[in-house]
Coordinates of C-alpha atoms in Angstrom, one line a residue:
Chain X
M1 CA 40.0 42.5 79.4
A2 CA 38.3 45.3 77.4
T3 CA 40.1 48.5 76.4
I4 CA 37.1 50.8 75.9
V5 CA 36.0 53.1 78.6
S6 CA 32.3 53.7 78.9
P7 CA 30.4 55.9 81.4
P8 CA 28.3 54.2 84.1
H9 CA 25.5 56.5 83.4
F10 CA 24.3 57.8 80.1
S11 CA 21.2 58.8 78.2
P12 CA 20.6 57.1 74.8
V13 CA 18.2 59.9 73.8
E14 CA 20.7 62.7 74.5
D15 CA 23.4 60.7 72.7
A16 CA 21.2 60.3 69.7
E17 CA 20.4 64.0 69.7
N18 CA 24.1 65.0 70.0
I19 CA 25.1 62.7 67.2
K20 CA 22.2 64.2 65.1
A21 CA 23.5 67.7 65.9
A22 CA 27.1 66.7 65.0
C23 CA 25.8 65.6 61.6
Q24 CA 23.8 68.7 60.9
G25 CA 24.9 72.1 59.5
W26 CA 28.0 72.7 57.4
G27 CA 30.4 69.9 57.8
T28 CA 30.3 67.2 60.4
N29 CA 31.6 67.3 63.9
E30 CA 33.6 64.1 63.8
N31 CA 35.1 64.7 67.3
A32 CA 31.7 64.8 68.9
I33 CA 30.8 61.5 67.2
I34 CA 34.0 59.8 68.3
S35 CA 33.8 61.0 71.9
I36 CA 30.3 59.6 72.1
L37 CA 30.3 56.3 70.2
G38 CA 34.0 55.6 70.9
H39 CA 33.1 55.4 74.6
R40 CA 29.9 53.4 74.7
N41 CA 29.7 49.7 75.3
L42 CA 27.7 47.2 73.2
F43 CA 24.5 47.6 75.2
Q44 CA 24.7 51.4 75.2
R45 CA 25.3 51.5 71.4
K46 CA 22.4 49.3 70.9
L47 CA 20.1 51.7 72.9
I48 CA 21.6 54.7 71.1
R49 CA 20.7 53.1 67.7
Q50 CA 17.3 52.3 68.9
A51 CA 16.7 55.9 70.2
Y52 CA 18.1 57.3 66.9
Q53 CA 15.6 55.1 64.9
E54 CA 12.7 56.2 67.1
I55 CA 13.5 59.9 67.1
Y56 CA 14.6 60.4 63.5
H57 CA 13.1 57.3 61.7
E58 CA 16.4 56.6 60.3
D59 CA 19.0 53.9 60.9
L60 CA 22.0 55.4 62.6
I61 CA 24.2 53.4 60.4
H62 CA 22.8 55.0 57.3
Q63 CA 23.3 58.4 58.8
L64 CA 26.9 57.7 59.7
K65 CA 27.5 56.3 56.2
S66 CA 26.2 59.4 54.5
E67 CA 28.2 61.8 56.7
L68 CA 31.5 60.0 57.0
S69 CA 33.9 58.3 54.6
G70 CA 36.9 56.1 54.2
N71 CA 38.4 54.0 56.9
F72 CA 36.8 56.0 59.6
E73 CA 33.3 55.4 58.2
R74 CA 34.0 51.7 57.8
A75 CA 35.4 51.3 61.3
I76 CA 32.6 53.3 63.1
C77 CA 29.9 51.4 61.1
L78 CA 31.4 48.1 62.1
W79 CA 31.5 49.3 65.7
V80 CA 27.8 50.3 65.8
L81 CA 26.6 47.2 64.2
D82 CA 25.3 44.4 66.4
P83 CA 28.0 41.7 66.6
P84 CA 26.0 39.0 64.6
E85 CA 25.3 41.5 61.9
R86 CA 29.0 42.6 61.9
D87 CA 30.2 39.0 61.6
A88 CA 27.8 38.4 58.7
L89 CA 29.0 41.6 57.0
L90 CA 32.7 40.7 57.5
A91 CA 32.1 37.2 56.2
N92 CA 30.3 38.4 53.2
L93 CA 33.0 41.0 52.4
A94 CA 35.6 38.3 52.7
L95 CA 33.6 36.2 50.2
Q96 CA 33.1 39.0 47.7
K97 CA 36.8 39.4 47.1
P98 CA 38.2 38.0 43.8
I99 CA 39.9 35.4 45.9
P100 CA 37.9 35.0 49.0
D101 CA 39.7 36.0 52.2
Y102 CA 39.9 32.6 53.8
K103 CA 41.6 33.8 57.0
V104 CA 38.7 36.1 57.9
L105 CA 36.4 33.2 57.7
V106 CA 38.7 31.0 59.7
E107 CA 39.0 33.6 62.3
I108 CA 35.3 34.1 62.7
A109 CA 34.6 30.4 62.8
C110 CA 37.3 29.7 65.4
M111 CA 36.9 32.8 67.6
R112 CA 33.1 32.9 68.1
S113 CA 31.3 30.8 70.7
P114 CA 28.9 28.2 69.1
E115 CA 26.0 30.4 70.0
D116 CA 27.5 33.5 68.7
M117 CA 28.3 31.7 65.4
L118 CA 24.7 30.7 65.1
A119 CA 23.6 34.2 65.6
A120 CA 26.0 35.3 62.9
R121 CA 24.7 32.6 60.5
R122 CA 21.1 33.8 61.3
A123 CA 22.0 37.4 60.5
Y124 CA 23.8 36.4 57.3
R125 CA 20.8 34.5 56.1
C126 CA 18.6 37.4 57.0
L127 CA 20.8 40.0 55.2
Y128 CA 21.7 38.1 52.1
K129 CA 18.9 35.6 51.5
H130 CA 21.4 32.8 51.3
S131 CA 23.0 30.8 54.0
L132 CA 26.7 31.6 54.8
E133 CA 27.7 28.0 54.1
E134 CA 25.8 28.2 50.8
D135 CA 27.7 31.3 49.5
L136 CA 31.0 29.9 50.9
A137 CA 30.5 26.5 49.2
S138 CA 29.6 28.0 45.9
R139 CA 32.7 30.3 45.9
T140 CA 35.3 27.7 46.9
I141 CA 36.4 24.2 45.9
G142 CA 38.4 21.2 47.1
D143 CA 40.0 20.9 50.5
I144 CA 39.6 24.7 51.4
R145 CA 35.9 24.3 50.8
R146 CA 35.7 21.2 52.9
L147 CA 37.5 22.7 55.7
L148 CA 35.7 26.1 55.8
V149 CA 32.2 24.9 55.1
A150 CA 32.6 22.4 58.0
M151 CA 34.0 25.0 60.3
V152 CA 31.4 27.7 59.7
S153 CA 28.5 25.1 59.9
A154 CA 29.7 23.5 63.2
Y155 CA 27.8 23.9 66.4
K156 CA 30.4 22.5 68.7
Y157 CA 30.1 21.1 72.2
D158 CA 31.7 23.9 74.4
G159 CA 31.9 22.2 77.8
E160 CA 34.9 21.3 79.7
E161 CA 34.8 17.5 79.3
I162 CA 37.7 16.0 77.4
D163 CA 38.7 12.5 76.3
E164 CA 42.4 11.9 76.7
M165 CA 42.5 8.6 74.9
L166 CA 40.7 10.1 72.0
A167 CA 43.1 13.1 72.0
Q168 CA 46.0 10.7 71.7
S169 CA 44.6 8.7 68.8
E170 CA 43.5 11.8 67.0
A171 CA 46.9 13.5 67.5
A172 CA 48.3 10.4 65.6
I173 CA 45.7 10.8 62.8
L174 CA 46.6 14.6 62.3
H175 CA 50.3 13.6 62.4
D176 CA 49.9 11.0 59.7
E177 CA 47.9 13.2 57.4
I178 CA 50.0 16.3 57.9
L179 CA 53.3 14.4 57.2
G180 CA 51.7 13.2 54.0
K181 CA 51.2 9.6 54.8
A182 CA 47.5 9.8 53.9
V183 CA 46.1 10.4 50.5
D184 CA 43.9 13.3 51.8
H185 CA 43.0 15.4 54.8
E186 CA 39.5 14.1 55.4
E187 CA 40.2 13.2 59.0
T188 CA 42.1 16.4 59.8
I189 CA 39.2 18.3 58.6
R190 CA 36.7 16.2 60.6
V191 CA 38.8 16.6 63.8
L192 CA 39.3 20.4 63.4
S193 CA 35.7 21.1 62.5
T194 CA 33.9 18.9 65.0
R195 CA 36.0 18.6 68.1
S196 CA 35.4 21.1 70.9
S197 CA 38.0 23.8 71.5
M198 CA 39.0 22.1 74.8
Q199 CA 39.4 18.8 73.1
L200 CA 41.4 20.4 70.2
S201 CA 43.8 21.9 72.7
A202 CA 44.3 18.5 74.3
I203 CA 44.9 17.0 70.8
F204 CA 47.6 19.8 70.1
N205 CA 49.2 19.2 73.4
R206 CA 49.4 15.4 72.9
Y207 CA 50.8 16.0 69.5
K208 CA 53.7 18.0 70.8
D209 CA 54.3 15.5 73.7
I210 CA 54.4 12.5 71.3
Y211 CA 56.2 13.9 68.3
G212 CA 58.4 16.6 69.8
T213 CA 57.3 19.4 67.5
S214 CA 54.2 21.4 67.5
I215 CA 51.6 20.9 64.9
T216 CA 52.0 24.4 63.6
K217 CA 55.7 23.9 63.1
D218 CA 55.1 20.7 61.2
L219 CA 52.6 22.5 58.9
L220 CA 55.3 25.2 58.3
N221 CA 57.6 22.6 56.7
H222 CA 55.1 22.0 53.9
P223 CA 55.1 23.7 50.6
T224 CA 52.2 26.0 51.4
N225 CA 48.8 26.3 49.6
E226 CA 45.7 28.1 50.6
Y227 CA 44.2 25.1 52.3
L228 CA 47.3 24.5 54.4
S229 CA 47.5 28.1 55.3
A230 CA 43.9 28.2 56.4
L231 CA 44.4 25.1 58.4
R232 CA 47.4 26.6 60.1
A233 CA 45.4 29.8 60.9
A234 CA 42.7 27.7 62.4
I235 CA 45.0 25.8 64.6
R236 CA 46.7 29.1 65.7
C237 CA 43.4 30.6 66.6
I238 CA 42.4 27.7 68.7
K239 CA 45.8 27.2 70.4
N240 CA 46.3 30.8 71.4
P241 CA 43.8 33.5 70.4
T242 CA 45.8 36.4 72.0
R243 CA 48.9 35.5 70.1
Y244 CA 47.0 35.1 66.9
Y245 CA 45.4 38.5 67.1
A246 CA 48.7 40.2 68.1
K247 CA 50.2 38.7 65.0
V248 CA 47.3 39.9 62.7
L249 CA 47.7 43.4 64.1
R250 CA 51.5 43.4 63.6
N251 CA 51.0 42.2 60.0
S252 CA 48.3 44.7 59.3
I253 CA 50.5 47.6 60.5
N254 CA 53.8 46.3 59.1
T255 CA 52.4 45.8 55.6
V256 CA 53.1 48.3 52.9
G257 CA 50.3 50.9 53.2
T258 CA 48.6 49.3 56.3
D259 CA 45.9 46.7 56.0
E260 CA 43.0 48.8 57.5
D261 CA 40.4 46.1 57.1
A262 CA 42.4 43.7 59.3
L263 CA 43.2 46.5 61.8
N264 CA 39.5 47.6 62.0
R265 CA 38.3 44.0 62.3
V266 CA 40.6 43.1 65.2
I267 CA 40.2 46.4 67.1
V268 CA 36.5 46.6 66.7
T269 CA 35.7 42.9 67.5
R270 CA 38.1 42.7 70.5
A271 CA 37.8 46.2 72.1
E272 CA 35.2 44.9 74.5
K273 CA 36.7 41.5 75.0
D274 CA 40.4 40.8 75.3
L275 CA 42.1 43.7 73.6
T276 CA 44.0 44.6 76.8
N277 CA 45.7 41.1 76.7
I278 CA 46.4 41.5 73.0
T279 CA 48.0 44.9 73.3
G280 CA 50.1 43.6 76.2
L281 CA 51.4 40.8 74.1
Y282 CA 51.8 43.2 71.2
F283 CA 54.1 45.4 73.2
K284 CA 56.2 42.4 74.4
R285 CA 56.7 41.2 70.9
N286 CA 57.3 44.4 69.1
N287 CA 58.9 46.7 71.7
V288 CA 56.4 49.4 70.8
S289 CA 52.9 49.8 72.1
L290 CA 49.9 49.1 69.8
D291 CA 48.7 52.6 70.5
Q292 CA 51.9 54.2 69.3
A293 CA 52.1 51.9 66.3
I294 CA 48.5 52.9 65.3
A295 CA 49.1 56.6 66.0
K296 CA 52.1 56.4 63.6
E297 CA 50.3 54.5 60.8
T298 CA 47.0 56.2 60.8
S299 CA 45.7 59.8 60.9
G300 CA 42.9 62.2 61.5
D301 CA 39.5 61.0 62.7
Y302 CA 40.3 57.5 61.9
K303 CA 43.2 57.5 64.3
A304 CA 41.3 59.3 66.9
F305 CA 38.6 56.7 66.7
L306 CA 40.9 53.7 66.9
L307 CA 42.6 55.2 69.9
A308 CA 39.3 55.9 71.5
L309 CA 38.5 52.1 71.3
L310 CA 42.0 51.7 72.9
G311 CA 40.8 53.7 75.8
H312 CA 42.2 57.2 74.9
G313 CA 40.5 60.5 74.3
K314 CA 37.8 62.4 76.1
Q315 CA 34.4 60.9 76.4
L316 CA 31.3 63.1 76.1
Chain H
M1 CA -3.4 18.3 58.8
A2 CA -3.0 16.6 62.2
T3 CA -4.7 13.4 63.1
I4 CA -4.7 13.6 66.9
V5 CA -7.8 14.8 68.6
S6 CA -7.2 16.9 71.8
P7 CA -9.7 18.6 74.2
P8 CA -10.1 22.4 74.0
H9 CA -10.0 22.5 77.8
F10 CA -7.9 20.3 80.1
S11 CA -6.1 20.5 83.5
P12 CA -2.4 19.6 83.5
V13 CA -2.6 18.9 87.2
E14 CA -5.6 16.6 86.9
D15 CA -3.9 14.8 84.0
A16 CA -0.7 14.4 86.0
E17 CA -2.7 13.1 89.0
N18 CA -4.7 10.6 86.8
I19 CA -1.4 9.3 85.3
K20 CA 0.1 8.9 88.6
A21 CA -3.0 7.0 89.8
A22 CA -2.8 4.8 86.7
C23 CA 0.8 3.9 87.6
Q24 CA 0.1 3.1 91.2
G25 CA -1.2 -0.1 92.8
W26 CA -1.0 -3.6 91.3
G27 CA -0.4 -3.4 87.6
T28 CA -0.6 -0.3 85.4
N29 CA -3.8 1.1 83.9
E30 CA -2.5 1.5 80.4
N31 CA -5.8 2.4 79.0
A32 CA -6.0 5.5 81.2
I33 CA -2.5 6.6 80.1
I34 CA -3.5 6.1 76.4
S35 CA -6.7 8.0 76.8
I36 CA -4.9 11.0 78.4
L37 CA -1.6 11.2 76.6
G38 CA -2.8 9.9 73.2
H39 CA -5.2 12.9 73.1
R40 CA -3.1 15.8 74.2
N41 CA -1.3 18.1 71.8
L42 CA 2.3 19.2 72.0
F43 CA 1.7 22.2 74.4
Q44 CA -0.7 20.2 76.6
R45 CA 1.8 17.4 77.0
K46 CA 4.5 19.9 77.9
L47 CA 2.3 21.3 80.7
I48 CA 1.5 17.8 81.9
R49 CA 5.1 16.8 82.2
Q50 CA 5.9 20.1 84.0
A51 CA 2.9 19.6 86.4
Y52 CA 4.1 15.9 86.9
Q53 CA 7.6 17.2 87.7
E54 CA 6.4 19.8 90.2
I55 CA 4.0 17.5 92.0
Y56 CA 5.9 14.3 92.2
H57 CA 9.5 15.5 91.7
E58 CA 10.0 12.9 89.0
D59 CA 10.3 13.2 85.2
L60 CA 7.1 11.8 83.6
I61 CA 9.3 10.1 81.1
H62 CA 11.1 8.1 83.9
Q63 CA 7.8 7.1 85.4
L64 CA 6.5 5.9 82.0
K65 CA 9.7 4.0 81.3
S66 CA 9.6 2.2 84.6
E67 CA 5.9 1.3 84.2
L68 CA 5.6 0.3 80.6
S69 CA 7.7 -1.8 78.2
G70 CA 8.4 -2.7 74.6
N71 CA 7.1 -0.9 71.6
F72 CA 4.4 0.8 73.6
E73 CA 6.9 2.3 76.0
R74 CA 9.1 3.5 73.2
A75 CA 6.3 5.0 71.3
I76 CA 4.7 6.8 74.2
C77 CA 8.1 8.1 75.5
L78 CA 8.9 9.5 72.1
W79 CA 5.5 11.2 72.1
V80 CA 6.0 12.9 75.4
L81 CA 9.4 14.1 74.6
D82 CA 9.8 17.7 73.4
P83 CA 10.4 17.6 69.6
P84 CA 14.1 18.8 69.7
E85 CA 14.9 16.2 72.4
R86 CA 13.1 13.5 70.4
D87 CA 15.0 14.3 67.2
A88 CA 18.2 14.2 69.2
L89 CA 17.3 10.8 70.6
L90 CA 16.2 9.5 67.2
A91 CA 19.5 10.7 65.7
N92 CA 21.5 9.2 68.5
L93 CA 19.8 5.9 68.2
A94 CA 20.4 5.8 64.5
L95 CA 24.0 6.4 65.1
Q96 CA 24.4 3.8 67.7
K97 CA 23.4 1.0 65.4
P98 CA 26.3 -1.2 64.1
I99 CA 25.7 0.3 60.7
P100 CA 24.3 3.8 61.4
D101 CA 20.7 4.1 60.0
Y102 CA 21.4 6.8 57.5
K103 CA 17.9 7.2 56.3
V104 CA 16.7 8.3 59.7
L105 CA 19.4 11.1 59.7
V106 CA 18.5 12.1 56.2
E107 CA 14.9 12.2 57.1
I108 CA 15.5 14.5 60.1
A109 CA 17.8 16.8 58.2
C110 CA 15.4 17.2 55.3
M111 CA 12.1 17.3 57.1
R112 CA 12.8 19.8 59.9
S113 CA 12.7 23.5 59.4
P114 CA 16.2 25.2 59.8
E115 CA 15.2 26.5 63.2
D116 CA 13.9 23.1 64.3
M117 CA 17.1 21.5 63.1
L118 CA 19.1 24.0 65.2
A119 CA 16.9 23.1 68.2
A120 CA 17.6 19.4 67.7
R121 CA 21.3 20.0 67.5
R122 CA 21.2 22.1 70.7
A123 CA 19.3 19.3 72.5
Y124 CA 21.7 16.7 71.1
R125 CA 24.7 18.6 72.4
C126 CA 23.0 19.0 75.7
L127 CA 22.1 15.3 76.1
Y128 CA 25.3 13.7 74.8
K129 CA 28.1 16.3 75.4
H130 CA 29.1 16.0 71.8
S131 CA 27.7 17.8 68.7
L132 CA 25.5 15.8 66.4
E133 CA 27.9 16.4 63.5
E134 CA 30.8 15.2 65.7
D135 CA 29.3 11.9 66.4
L136 CA 28.1 11.5 62.9
A137 CA 31.5 12.3 61.4
S138 CA 33.4 10.0 63.7
R139 CA 30.9 7.1 62.8
T140 CA 31.0 7.5 59.0
I141 CA 33.4 7.9 56.2
G142 CA 33.7 9.0 52.6
D143 CA 30.8 10.3 50.5
I144 CA 28.1 9.3 53.0
R145 CA 29.9 11.3 55.7
R146 CA 30.3 14.3 53.4
L147 CA 26.6 14.3 52.5
L148 CA 25.2 13.6 56.0
V149 CA 27.5 16.0 57.9
A150 CA 26.8 18.8 55.5
M151 CA 23.1 18.1 55.7
V152 CA 22.7 18.0 59.4
S153 CA 25.0 21.1 59.8
A154 CA 23.2 23.3 57.4
Y155 CA 21.1 26.3 58.4
K156 CA 19.4 26.9 55.1
Y157 CA 17.7 29.9 53.8
D158 CA 14.0 29.1 53.9
G159 CA 12.4 32.0 52.1
E160 CA 10.5 31.9 48.9
E161 CA 13.1 33.5 46.6
I162 CA 14.6 31.2 43.9
D163 CA 17.1 31.8 41.1
E164 CA 15.9 30.1 37.9
M165 CA 19.2 30.5 36.0
L166 CA 21.1 28.9 38.9
A167 CA 18.5 26.1 39.0
Q168 CA 19.2 25.3 35.4
S169 CA 23.0 25.4 35.7
E170 CA 22.9 23.3 38.8
A171 CA 20.4 20.8 37.3
A172 CA 23.2 20.2 34.7
I173 CA 25.8 19.8 37.4
L174 CA 23.7 17.1 39.2
H175 CA 23.0 15.4 35.8
D176 CA 26.7 15.2 35.0
E177 CA 27.7 13.9 38.3
I178 CA 24.9 11.4 38.6
L179 CA 25.5 10.0 35.2
G180 CA 29.1 9.4 36.2
K181 CA 30.8 12.0 34.0
A182 CA 32.5 13.5 37.0
V183 CA 35.1 11.9 39.3
D184 CA 33.2 12.6 42.5
H185 CA 29.9 13.9 43.9
E186 CA 31.3 17.0 45.5
E187 CA 29.1 19.4 43.7
T188 CA 26.0 17.2 44.2
I189 CA 26.6 17.2 47.9
R190 CA 27.2 21.0 47.9
V191 CA 23.9 21.6 46.1
L192 CA 21.8 19.2 48.2
S193 CA 23.2 20.4 51.5
T194 CA 23.2 24.1 50.9
R195 CA 20.4 25.1 48.5
S196 CA 17.0 26.0 50.1
S197 CA 14.1 23.6 49.7
M198 CA 12.4 25.8 47.2
Q199 CA 15.5 26.1 45.2
L200 CA 16.1 22.5 45.2
S201 CA 12.5 21.8 44.1
A202 CA 13.2 24.3 41.1
I203 CA 16.5 22.3 40.4
F204 CA 14.7 19.0 40.3
N205 CA 11.9 20.4 38.0
R206 CA 14.5 21.9 35.6
Y207 CA 16.2 18.5 35.7
K208 CA 13.2 16.7 34.5
D209 CA 12.4 19.4 31.9
I210 CA 15.8 19.2 30.4
Y211 CA 16.7 15.6 30.5
G212 CA 13.2 14.0 30.3
T213 CA 13.6 11.7 33.3
S214 CA 13.4 12.6 37.0
I215 CA 16.6 12.7 39.0
T216 CA 15.3 10.0 41.3
K217 CA 14.7 7.7 38.3
D218 CA 18.3 8.3 37.1
L219 CA 19.6 7.4 40.5
L220 CA 17.6 4.2 40.4
N221 CA 19.7 3.1 37.3
H222 CA 22.9 3.1 39.4
P223 CA 24.4 0.1 41.1
T224 CA 23.4 1.2 44.6
N225 CA 25.5 1.9 47.6
E226 CA 24.8 3.4 50.9
Y227 CA 25.7 7.0 49.7
L228 CA 23.5 6.8 46.6
S229 CA 20.6 5.4 48.5
A230 CA 20.9 8.2 51.2
L231 CA 21.1 10.7 48.3
R232 CA 18.0 9.3 46.8
A233 CA 16.2 9.4 50.1
A234 CA 17.2 13.0 50.6
I235 CA 15.8 14.0 47.2
R236 CA 12.6 12.1 47.8
C237 CA 12.1 13.8 51.1
I238 CA 12.6 17.2 49.5
K239 CA 10.4 16.5 46.4
N240 CA 7.4 15.2 48.1
P241 CA 7.4 14.6 51.9
T242 CA 3.9 13.1 51.9
R243 CA 4.8 10.4 49.4
Y244 CA 8.1 9.8 51.2
Y245 CA 6.4 9.2 54.5
A246 CA 3.6 7.0 53.0
K247 CA 6.3 4.8 51.5
V248 CA 8.2 4.6 54.8
L249 CA 5.0 3.5 56.6
R250 CA 4.2 0.9 53.8
N251 CA 7.7 -0.5 54.1
S252 CA 7.6 -0.6 57.9
I253 CA 4.3 -2.6 57.8
N254 CA 5.1 -4.8 54.9
T255 CA 8.4 -5.9 56.2
V256 CA 8.7 -9.3 57.9
G257 CA 7.8 -8.7 61.6
T258 CA 7.0 -5.0 61.2
D259 CA 9.6 -2.3 61.6
E260 CA 8.3 -0.7 64.7
D261 CA 11.0 2.0 65.0
A262 CA 10.1 3.4 61.6
L263 CA 6.4 3.1 62.3
N264 CA 6.7 4.9 65.7
R265 CA 8.9 7.6 64.3
V266 CA 6.6 8.5 61.5
I267 CA 3.3 8.3 63.5
V268 CA 4.8 10.2 66.4
T269 CA 6.6 12.9 64.5
R270 CA 3.8 13.6 62.0
A271 CA 0.6 13.1 64.1
E272 CA 0.4 16.8 64.8
K273 CA 1.6 17.9 61.4
D274 CA 0.6 16.2 58.2
L275 CA -0.4 12.7 59.1
T276 CA -3.9 13.2 57.6
N277 CA -2.4 13.8 54.1
I278 CA 0.0 10.9 54.6
T279 CA -2.8 8.4 55.6
G280 CA -4.9 9.8 52.5
L281 CA -2.0 9.0 50.2
Y282 CA -1.4 5.6 52.0
F283 CA -5.0 4.6 51.3
K284 CA -4.8 5.5 47.6
R285 CA -1.6 3.6 47.1
N286 CA -2.4 0.5 49.1
N287 CA -6.2 0.1 48.9
V288 CA -6.3 -0.3 52.7
S289 CA -6.4 2.4 55.2
L290 CA -3.3 3.0 57.4
D291 CA -5.5 2.5 60.5
Q292 CA -6.6 -1.0 59.3
A293 CA -3.1 -1.9 58.4
I294 CA -1.7 -0.9 61.8
A295 CA -4.7 -2.6 63.6
K296 CA -3.7 -5.8 61.7
E297 CA 0.0 -5.6 62.3
T298 CA 0.1 -4.5 66.0
S299 CA -1.7 -5.5 69.1
G300 CA -2.6 -4.7 72.7
D301 CA -1.7 -1.2 74.2
Y302 CA 0.8 -0.5 71.5
K303 CA -2.0 -0.8 68.8
A304 CA -4.4 1.2 71.0
F305 CA -1.9 4.0 71.4
L306 CA -1.0 4.2 67.7
L307 CA -4.7 4.3 66.8
A308 CA -5.2 7.0 69.4
L309 CA -2.6 9.2 67.6
L310 CA -4.5 8.4 64.4
G311 CA -7.6 9.9 66.0
H312 CA -9.4 6.8 67.4
G313 CA -10.4 5.8 70.9
K314 CA -11.9 7.7 73.7
Q315 CA -10.2 10.6 75.4
L316 CA -10.2 11.1 79.1

């Protein structure tokens, strides 16, 4: 369930005009911007951006970038972007880091539907004149490259049909490779990157039934490297998205100085999907609500905006 | 340029009715079917199939399958299928063989536009409840798997922009790997499967400029294996599609007993695209026209149908 609250009736033209007014004159009226954009759903934001372009011949994103700054600017721009463009941007930023942020790429590849992933790849190609897998493959090497390139390039079957026999035999393949009985992880990468989410869940369940421990626990017993940690992240995303996101949020808040990139990414990409479930689990695990934790760790307009996406604050 | 000749005006309903009439009664009127379907373009065939479905509540493909047989049936069904379904079927048939027909998969991956390849993958998933890369990865192993899975999963940039510096450095990478100076072909596979066609052409040109021989010639000096021969096929597809297809046609005709699968595939998939150029080159290389060669090697309705796709015969 979504956390954001949006009005049933709204006027994209009025919203665009109110945002423009908030940007004009001396100083910017950030409160007005938050109470509008923080309370509009995907479809509404799309219409506002279109209206803004038509009235002022300027991209709303450019306007916001020039008026705002810091984490607030980054969060609200992510929020206004169309999801495929947003995913393309997140993937590109992850790739631009001195050591690519593999977990962001894993998260995007695992959490998007096959069609959404195609849309993100299309947006990436359009924005950067390269394909996502092209940039990824040229920035990585070895097992981590094999895993990630295969994962972002997949267009998986996403129906309900599963094959129990296959789940059993492939659980054994994963077990052998993870326990180091094989020379490489070729088959693990094949299974992870090509089997459907439903089939993978069946494989992970069979794994636990047969061997008594979960695959993620078995992976924890390894000396870690970037490939194994990406693999583990992928398995956690597929097994239980809610738990995965709750953990990312906790890590982003509990780190020294707060990891705002991770915080923005999860709040912005999940606020219209399953953030209610994630905040529920967050509370259970941490004995403090996500809203309180965010209020404590952040400040100013940035705080007000994140809380708006969590369903707080007044809407205009 | 296309070889097929189609009428500027036609009635899908009349065509559907005439095909039905040709299928009814004692024996089938194959000539009528050829003079209709052999002379209708993609859009027209689509409308005929729709009209047929609406009038007779039956898929035209099923009707044709039950009335016709052998190579003629296979060729005409391929022809009536929508291109994405057709590619999915060709890929699936190639994968079903005891040893998968790697060259068909290479050909599809290299010769389709990125969007057409996505459409084929979508059709595959819809028809077989698995993704194409999933079936491919589970039927292959090692380098051939790495190359083919990466190639069919790619969604390449297909713009005009190229990077000359990168072309030079990647030509050197290919040269090193192909001449055996590297332990594996990881980088060759990365370059082939992620760089755009324009960029790859630039790389192959720089290769020849720097090293004096073409990359395909250097590959010929290797003891061959299935991976190297698939790699060479991919490079030939990208370098010069017309020459590649002319060679496939020659091989299909010159082999003992004719390779009808290859013949059908090339004629059917290129008749509305570049078959005129291919037949032109075929004549230059073989001193016999493709039409004459096909007329000599095939017979009956099958021959009449292939010749219709080459622009002969009367249209109804």
